mmCIF file of C-alpha atoms in Angstrom:
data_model
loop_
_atom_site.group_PDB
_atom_site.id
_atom_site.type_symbol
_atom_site.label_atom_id
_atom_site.label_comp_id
_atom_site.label_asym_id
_atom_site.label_seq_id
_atom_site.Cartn_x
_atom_site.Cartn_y
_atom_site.Cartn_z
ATOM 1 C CA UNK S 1 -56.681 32.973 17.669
ATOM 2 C CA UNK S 2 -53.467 34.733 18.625
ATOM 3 C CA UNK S 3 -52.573 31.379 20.789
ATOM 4 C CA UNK S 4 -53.467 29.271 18.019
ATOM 5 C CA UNK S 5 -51.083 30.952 15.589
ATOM 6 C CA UNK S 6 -48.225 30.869 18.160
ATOM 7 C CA UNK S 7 -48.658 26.893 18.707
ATOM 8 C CA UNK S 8 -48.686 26.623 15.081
ATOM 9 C CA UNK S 9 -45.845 29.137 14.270
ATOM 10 C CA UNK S 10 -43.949 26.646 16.846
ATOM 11 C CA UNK S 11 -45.050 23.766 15.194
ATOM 12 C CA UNK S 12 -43.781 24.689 12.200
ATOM 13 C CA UNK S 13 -40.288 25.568 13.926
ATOM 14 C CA UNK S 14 -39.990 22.274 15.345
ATOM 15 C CA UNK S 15 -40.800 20.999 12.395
ATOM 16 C CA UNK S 16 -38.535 23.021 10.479
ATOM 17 C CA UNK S 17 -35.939 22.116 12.639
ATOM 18 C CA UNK S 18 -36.240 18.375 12.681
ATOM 19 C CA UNK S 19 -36.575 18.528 8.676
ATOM 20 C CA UNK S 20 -32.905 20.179 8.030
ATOM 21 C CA UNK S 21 -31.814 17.517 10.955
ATOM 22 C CA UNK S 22 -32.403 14.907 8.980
ATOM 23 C CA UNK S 23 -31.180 16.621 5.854
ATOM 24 C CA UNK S 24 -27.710 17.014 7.948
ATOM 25 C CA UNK S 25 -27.780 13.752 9.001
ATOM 26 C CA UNK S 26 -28.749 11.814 5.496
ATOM 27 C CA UNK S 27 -25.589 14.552 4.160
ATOM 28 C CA UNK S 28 -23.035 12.785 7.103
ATOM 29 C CA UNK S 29 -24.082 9.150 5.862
ATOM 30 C CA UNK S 30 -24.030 10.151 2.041
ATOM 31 C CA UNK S 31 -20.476 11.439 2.743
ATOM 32 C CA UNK S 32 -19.643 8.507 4.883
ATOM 33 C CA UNK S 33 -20.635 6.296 1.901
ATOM 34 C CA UNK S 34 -19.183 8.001 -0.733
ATOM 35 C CA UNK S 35 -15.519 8.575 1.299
ATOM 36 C CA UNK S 36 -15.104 4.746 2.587
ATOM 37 C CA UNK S 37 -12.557 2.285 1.018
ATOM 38 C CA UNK S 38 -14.926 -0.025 1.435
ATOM 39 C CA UNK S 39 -17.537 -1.532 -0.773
ATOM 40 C CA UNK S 40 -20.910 -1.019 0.600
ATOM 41 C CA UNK S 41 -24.474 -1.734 -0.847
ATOM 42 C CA UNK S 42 -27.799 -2.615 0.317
ATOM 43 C CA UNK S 43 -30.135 -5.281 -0.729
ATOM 44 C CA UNK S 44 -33.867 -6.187 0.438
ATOM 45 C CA UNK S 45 -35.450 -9.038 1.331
ATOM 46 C CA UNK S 46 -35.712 -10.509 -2.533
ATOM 47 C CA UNK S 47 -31.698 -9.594 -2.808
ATOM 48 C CA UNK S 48 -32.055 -6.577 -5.144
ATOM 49 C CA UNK S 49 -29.464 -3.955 -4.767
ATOM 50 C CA UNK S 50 -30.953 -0.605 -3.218
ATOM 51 C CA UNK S 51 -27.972 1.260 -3.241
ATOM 52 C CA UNK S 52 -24.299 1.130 -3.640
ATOM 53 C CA UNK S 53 -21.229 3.506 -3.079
ATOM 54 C CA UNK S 54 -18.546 4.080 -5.148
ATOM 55 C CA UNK S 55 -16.114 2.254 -4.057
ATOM 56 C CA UNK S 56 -18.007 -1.237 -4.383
ATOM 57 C CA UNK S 57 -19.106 0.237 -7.820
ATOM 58 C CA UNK S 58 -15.103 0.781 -8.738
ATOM 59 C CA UNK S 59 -14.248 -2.912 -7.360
ATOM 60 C CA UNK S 60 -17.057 -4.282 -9.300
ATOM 61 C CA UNK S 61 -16.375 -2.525 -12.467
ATOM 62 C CA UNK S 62 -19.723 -0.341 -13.055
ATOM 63 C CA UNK S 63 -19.717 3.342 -13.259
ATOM 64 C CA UNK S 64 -22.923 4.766 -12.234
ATOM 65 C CA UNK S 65 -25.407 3.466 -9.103
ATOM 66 C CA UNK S 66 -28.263 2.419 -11.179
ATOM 67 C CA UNK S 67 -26.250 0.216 -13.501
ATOM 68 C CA UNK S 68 -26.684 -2.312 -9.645
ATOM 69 C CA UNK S 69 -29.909 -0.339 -7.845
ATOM 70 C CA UNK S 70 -33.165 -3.049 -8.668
ATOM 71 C CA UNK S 71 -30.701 -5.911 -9.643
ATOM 72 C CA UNK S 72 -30.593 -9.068 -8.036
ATOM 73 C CA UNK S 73 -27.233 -8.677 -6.705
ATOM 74 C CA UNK S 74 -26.585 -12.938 -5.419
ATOM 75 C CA UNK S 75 -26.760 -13.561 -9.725
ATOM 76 C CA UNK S 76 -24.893 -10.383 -10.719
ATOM 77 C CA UNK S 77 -21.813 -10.374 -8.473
ATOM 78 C CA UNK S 78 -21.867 -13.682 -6.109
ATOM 79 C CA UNK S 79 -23.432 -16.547 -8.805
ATOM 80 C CA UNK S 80 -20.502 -18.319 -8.389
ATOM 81 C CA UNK S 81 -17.792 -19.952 -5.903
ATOM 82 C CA UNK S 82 -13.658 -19.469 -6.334
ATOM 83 C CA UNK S 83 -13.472 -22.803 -8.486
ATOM 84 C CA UNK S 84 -16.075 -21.835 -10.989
ATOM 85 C CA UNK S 85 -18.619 -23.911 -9.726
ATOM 86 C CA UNK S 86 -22.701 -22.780 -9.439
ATOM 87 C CA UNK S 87 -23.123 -20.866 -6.224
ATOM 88 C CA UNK S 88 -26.804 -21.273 -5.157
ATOM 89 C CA UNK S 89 -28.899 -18.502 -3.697
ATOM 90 C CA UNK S 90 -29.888 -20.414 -1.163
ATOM 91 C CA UNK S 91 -26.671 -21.024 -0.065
ATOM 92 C CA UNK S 92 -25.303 -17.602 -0.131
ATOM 93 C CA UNK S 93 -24.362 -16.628 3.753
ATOM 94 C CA UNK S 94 -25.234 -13.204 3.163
ATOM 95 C CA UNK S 95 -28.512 -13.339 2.212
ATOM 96 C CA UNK S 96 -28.789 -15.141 6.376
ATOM 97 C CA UNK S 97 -29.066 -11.886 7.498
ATOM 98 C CA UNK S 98 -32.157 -11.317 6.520
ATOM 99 C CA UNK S 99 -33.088 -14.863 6.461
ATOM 100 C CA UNK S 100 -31.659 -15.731 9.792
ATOM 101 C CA UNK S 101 -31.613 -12.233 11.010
ATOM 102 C CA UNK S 102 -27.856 -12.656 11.973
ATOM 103 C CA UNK S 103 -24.600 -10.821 10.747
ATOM 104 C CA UNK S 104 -21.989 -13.171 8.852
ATOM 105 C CA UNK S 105 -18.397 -12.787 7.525
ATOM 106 C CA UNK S 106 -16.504 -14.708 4.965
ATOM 107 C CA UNK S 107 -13.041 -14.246 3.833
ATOM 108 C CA UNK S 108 -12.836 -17.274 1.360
ATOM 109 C CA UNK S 109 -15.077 -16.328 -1.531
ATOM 110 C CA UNK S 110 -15.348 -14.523 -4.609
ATOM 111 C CA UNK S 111 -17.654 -11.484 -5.962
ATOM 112 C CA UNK S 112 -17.456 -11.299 -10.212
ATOM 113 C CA UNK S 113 -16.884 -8.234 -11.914
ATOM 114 C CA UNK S 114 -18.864 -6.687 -14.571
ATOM 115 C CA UNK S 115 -16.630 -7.997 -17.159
ATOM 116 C CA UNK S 116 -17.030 -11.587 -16.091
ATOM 117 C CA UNK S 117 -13.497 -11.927 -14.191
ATOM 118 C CA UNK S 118 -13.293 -12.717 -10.734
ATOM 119 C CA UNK S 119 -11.722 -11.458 -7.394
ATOM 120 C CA UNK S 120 -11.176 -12.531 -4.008
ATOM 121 C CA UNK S 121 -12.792 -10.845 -0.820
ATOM 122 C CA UNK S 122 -13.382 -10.197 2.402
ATOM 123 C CA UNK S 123 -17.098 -9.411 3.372
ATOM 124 C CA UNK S 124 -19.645 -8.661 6.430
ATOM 125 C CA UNK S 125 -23.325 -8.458 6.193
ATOM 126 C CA UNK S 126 -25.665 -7.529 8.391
ATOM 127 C CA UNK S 127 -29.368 -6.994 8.746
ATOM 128 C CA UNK S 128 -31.148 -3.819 8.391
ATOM 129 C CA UNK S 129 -33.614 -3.413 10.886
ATOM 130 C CA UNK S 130 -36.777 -0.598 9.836
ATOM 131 C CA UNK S 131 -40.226 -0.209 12.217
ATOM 132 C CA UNK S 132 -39.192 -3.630 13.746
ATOM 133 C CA UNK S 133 -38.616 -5.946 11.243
ATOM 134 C CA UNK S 134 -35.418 -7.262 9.087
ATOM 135 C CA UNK S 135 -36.026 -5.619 5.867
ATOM 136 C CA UNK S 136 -32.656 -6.375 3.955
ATOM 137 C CA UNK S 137 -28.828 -6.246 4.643
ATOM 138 C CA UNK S 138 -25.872 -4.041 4.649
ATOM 139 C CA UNK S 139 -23.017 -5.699 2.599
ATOM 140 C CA UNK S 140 -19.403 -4.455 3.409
ATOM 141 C CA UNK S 141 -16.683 -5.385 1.048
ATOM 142 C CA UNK S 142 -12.994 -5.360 0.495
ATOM 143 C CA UNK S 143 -10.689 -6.489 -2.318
ATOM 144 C CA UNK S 144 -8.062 -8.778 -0.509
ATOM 145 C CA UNK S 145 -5.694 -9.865 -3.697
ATOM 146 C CA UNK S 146 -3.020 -7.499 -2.623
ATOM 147 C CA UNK S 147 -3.596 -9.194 1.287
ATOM 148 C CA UNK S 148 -3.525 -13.121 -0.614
ATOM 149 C CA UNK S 149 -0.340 -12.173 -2.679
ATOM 150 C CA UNK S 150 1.792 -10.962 0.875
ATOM 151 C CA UNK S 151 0.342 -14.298 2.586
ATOM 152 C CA UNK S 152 2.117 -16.298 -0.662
ATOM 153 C CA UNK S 153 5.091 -14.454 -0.188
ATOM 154 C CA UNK S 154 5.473 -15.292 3.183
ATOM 155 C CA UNK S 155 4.880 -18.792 2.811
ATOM 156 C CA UNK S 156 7.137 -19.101 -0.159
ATOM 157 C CA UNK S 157 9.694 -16.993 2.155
ATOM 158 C CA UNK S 158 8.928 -19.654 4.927
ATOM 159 C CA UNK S 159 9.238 -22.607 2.626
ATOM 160 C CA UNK S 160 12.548 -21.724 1.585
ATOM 161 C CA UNK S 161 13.821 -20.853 4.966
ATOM 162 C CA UNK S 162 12.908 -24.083 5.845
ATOM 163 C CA UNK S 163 15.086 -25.273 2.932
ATOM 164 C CA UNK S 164 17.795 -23.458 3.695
ATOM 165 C CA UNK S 165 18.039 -25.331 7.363
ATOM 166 C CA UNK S 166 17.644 -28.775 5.610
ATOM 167 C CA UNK S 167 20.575 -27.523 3.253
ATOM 168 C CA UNK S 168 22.792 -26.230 5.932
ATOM 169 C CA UNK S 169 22.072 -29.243 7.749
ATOM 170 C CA UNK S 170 23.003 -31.658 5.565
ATOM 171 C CA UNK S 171 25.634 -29.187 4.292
ATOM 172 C CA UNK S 172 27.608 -29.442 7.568
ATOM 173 C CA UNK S 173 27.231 -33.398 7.715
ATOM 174 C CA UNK S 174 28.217 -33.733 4.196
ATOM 175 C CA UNK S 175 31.229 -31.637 4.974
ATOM 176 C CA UNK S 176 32.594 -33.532 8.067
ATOM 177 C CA UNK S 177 32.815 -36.723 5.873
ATOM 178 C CA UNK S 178 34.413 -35.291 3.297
ATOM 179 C CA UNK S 179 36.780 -33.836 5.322
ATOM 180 C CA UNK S 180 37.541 -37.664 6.954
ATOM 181 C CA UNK S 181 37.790 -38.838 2.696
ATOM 182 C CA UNK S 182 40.027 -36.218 1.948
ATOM 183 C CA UNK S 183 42.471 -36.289 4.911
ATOM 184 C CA UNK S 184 42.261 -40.150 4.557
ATOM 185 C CA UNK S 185 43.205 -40.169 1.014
ATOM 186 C CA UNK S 186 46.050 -37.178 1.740
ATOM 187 C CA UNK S 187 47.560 -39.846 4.010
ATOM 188 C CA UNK S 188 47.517 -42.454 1.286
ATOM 189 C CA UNK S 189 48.891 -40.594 -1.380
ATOM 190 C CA UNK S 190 51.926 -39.692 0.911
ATOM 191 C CA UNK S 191 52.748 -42.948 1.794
ATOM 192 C CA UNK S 192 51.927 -44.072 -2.444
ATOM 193 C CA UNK S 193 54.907 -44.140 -4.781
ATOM 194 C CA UNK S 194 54.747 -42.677 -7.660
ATOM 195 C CA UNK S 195 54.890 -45.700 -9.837
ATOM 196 C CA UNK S 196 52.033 -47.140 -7.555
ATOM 197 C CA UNK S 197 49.243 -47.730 -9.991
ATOM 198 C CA UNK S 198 46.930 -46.894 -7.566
ATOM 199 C CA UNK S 199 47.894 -43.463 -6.836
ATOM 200 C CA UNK S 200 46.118 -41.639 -10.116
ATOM 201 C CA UNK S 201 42.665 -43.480 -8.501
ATOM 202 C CA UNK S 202 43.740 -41.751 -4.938
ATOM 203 C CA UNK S 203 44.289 -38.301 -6.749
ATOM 204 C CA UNK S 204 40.687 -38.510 -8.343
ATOM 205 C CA UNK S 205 39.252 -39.457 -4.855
ATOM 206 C CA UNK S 206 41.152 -36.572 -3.038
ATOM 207 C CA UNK S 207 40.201 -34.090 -6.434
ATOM 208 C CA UNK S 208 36.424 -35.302 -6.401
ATOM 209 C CA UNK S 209 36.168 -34.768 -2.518
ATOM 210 C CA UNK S 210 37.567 -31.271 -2.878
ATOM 211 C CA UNK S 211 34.692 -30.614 -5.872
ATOM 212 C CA UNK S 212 32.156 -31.793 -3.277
ATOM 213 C CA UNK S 213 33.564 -29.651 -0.248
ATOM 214 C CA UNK S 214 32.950 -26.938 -2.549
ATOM 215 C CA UNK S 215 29.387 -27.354 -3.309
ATOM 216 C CA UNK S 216 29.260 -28.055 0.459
ATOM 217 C CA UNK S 217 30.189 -24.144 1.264
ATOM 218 C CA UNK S 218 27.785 -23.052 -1.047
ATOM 219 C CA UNK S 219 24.929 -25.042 0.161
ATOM 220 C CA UNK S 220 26.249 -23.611 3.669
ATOM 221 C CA UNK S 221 26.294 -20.204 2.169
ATOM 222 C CA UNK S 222 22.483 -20.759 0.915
ATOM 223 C CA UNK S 223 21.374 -21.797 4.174
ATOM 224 C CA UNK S 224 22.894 -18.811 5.976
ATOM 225 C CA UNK S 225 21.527 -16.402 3.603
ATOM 226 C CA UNK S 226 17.915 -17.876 4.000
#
């Protein structure tokens, strides 16, 4: 009897011990969730949300977990594509990890918020694996308007860089003719008399040329400064 209580005292130690392991370890991923920038949920096979942290619930506008948990999260967040259109659930590459039983990511599409407005993202899901067999997906998640806005300010910055060349360019081309006119018409008007009829229609030349130099330097200017 004495043996039998000490195997079962054990038991219950071991026991014990794996019990508050798992506590400790369900307390790391809880904290995990709950500290990430990221947006993560879960889904199962049928695409109903099973959990999601509070970050994804901030980016999607809802304030507590069960507003998503049992909702079919493809038609609450992902029903439709950047230009409006009807995004089918059979299309939707997320649900392929499941389906497929392979990870995907897309950086092209949109999720919709709670209040029906849109916004773009970045996303990764994966299949969740239990006893063997794919039973839903992992959906990570981040907001990337802040990333699209730097991307059109560089290309805007790059557009007009390329502008300023052209300007500067052409600028410097411009400039060497109208540094031929105006020499060419200083010579004329020295050799001109003043009653020479002609002369006035020299004077506008030589005046028009210098107007045009001077746009010249500030196209030059431009294209420096770009």
């Amino acid at each position: 009897v004495r043996e039998r209580t000490a195997e079962l005292e054990a038991e219950l130690i071991r026991r014990a011990r794996v019990e508050a392991e798992l506590v400790l370890r369900e307390e790391r991923i809880r904290l995990l969730l709950e500290s990430t920038a990221e947006g993560i949920y879960g889904i199962d096979t049928a695409g109903t949300c099973t959990f999601c942290n509070p970050s994804g619930r901030r980016m999607l506008g809802y304030g507590k977990e069960e507003d998503l948990t049992g909702r079919n999260m493809h038609a609450l967040i992902h029903h439709r594509r950047p230009d409006g259109s009807p995004y089918r659930e059979q299309d939707c590459r997320i649900y392929s990890a499941f389906r497929e039983n392979r990870g995907s990511h897309e950086d092209s599409e949109v999720f919709w918020r709670a209040d029906g407005t849109s916004f773009p993202v970045e996303y990764w899901s994966y299949p969740i694996e239990s006893m063997g067999a794919v039973s839903g997906a992992v959906v990570t998640f981040i907001d990337i308007t802040d990333r699209q806005k730097l991307e059109a300010q560089l290309l805007q910055s790059q557009k007009m860089e390329a502008i300023g060349t052209l300007a500067g360019g052409v600028a410097h081309d411009f400039n060497n003719i109208l540094t031929a006119i105006i020499g060419y018409g200083s010579i004329m008007q020295r050799r001109m008399s003043d009653a020479d009829p002609l002369k006035p229609s020299v004077l506008n030349i030589i005046e028009s040329a210098n107007r045009a130099a001077r746009l010249t330097r500030n196209l030059l200017t431009f294209g420096r400064k770009q």
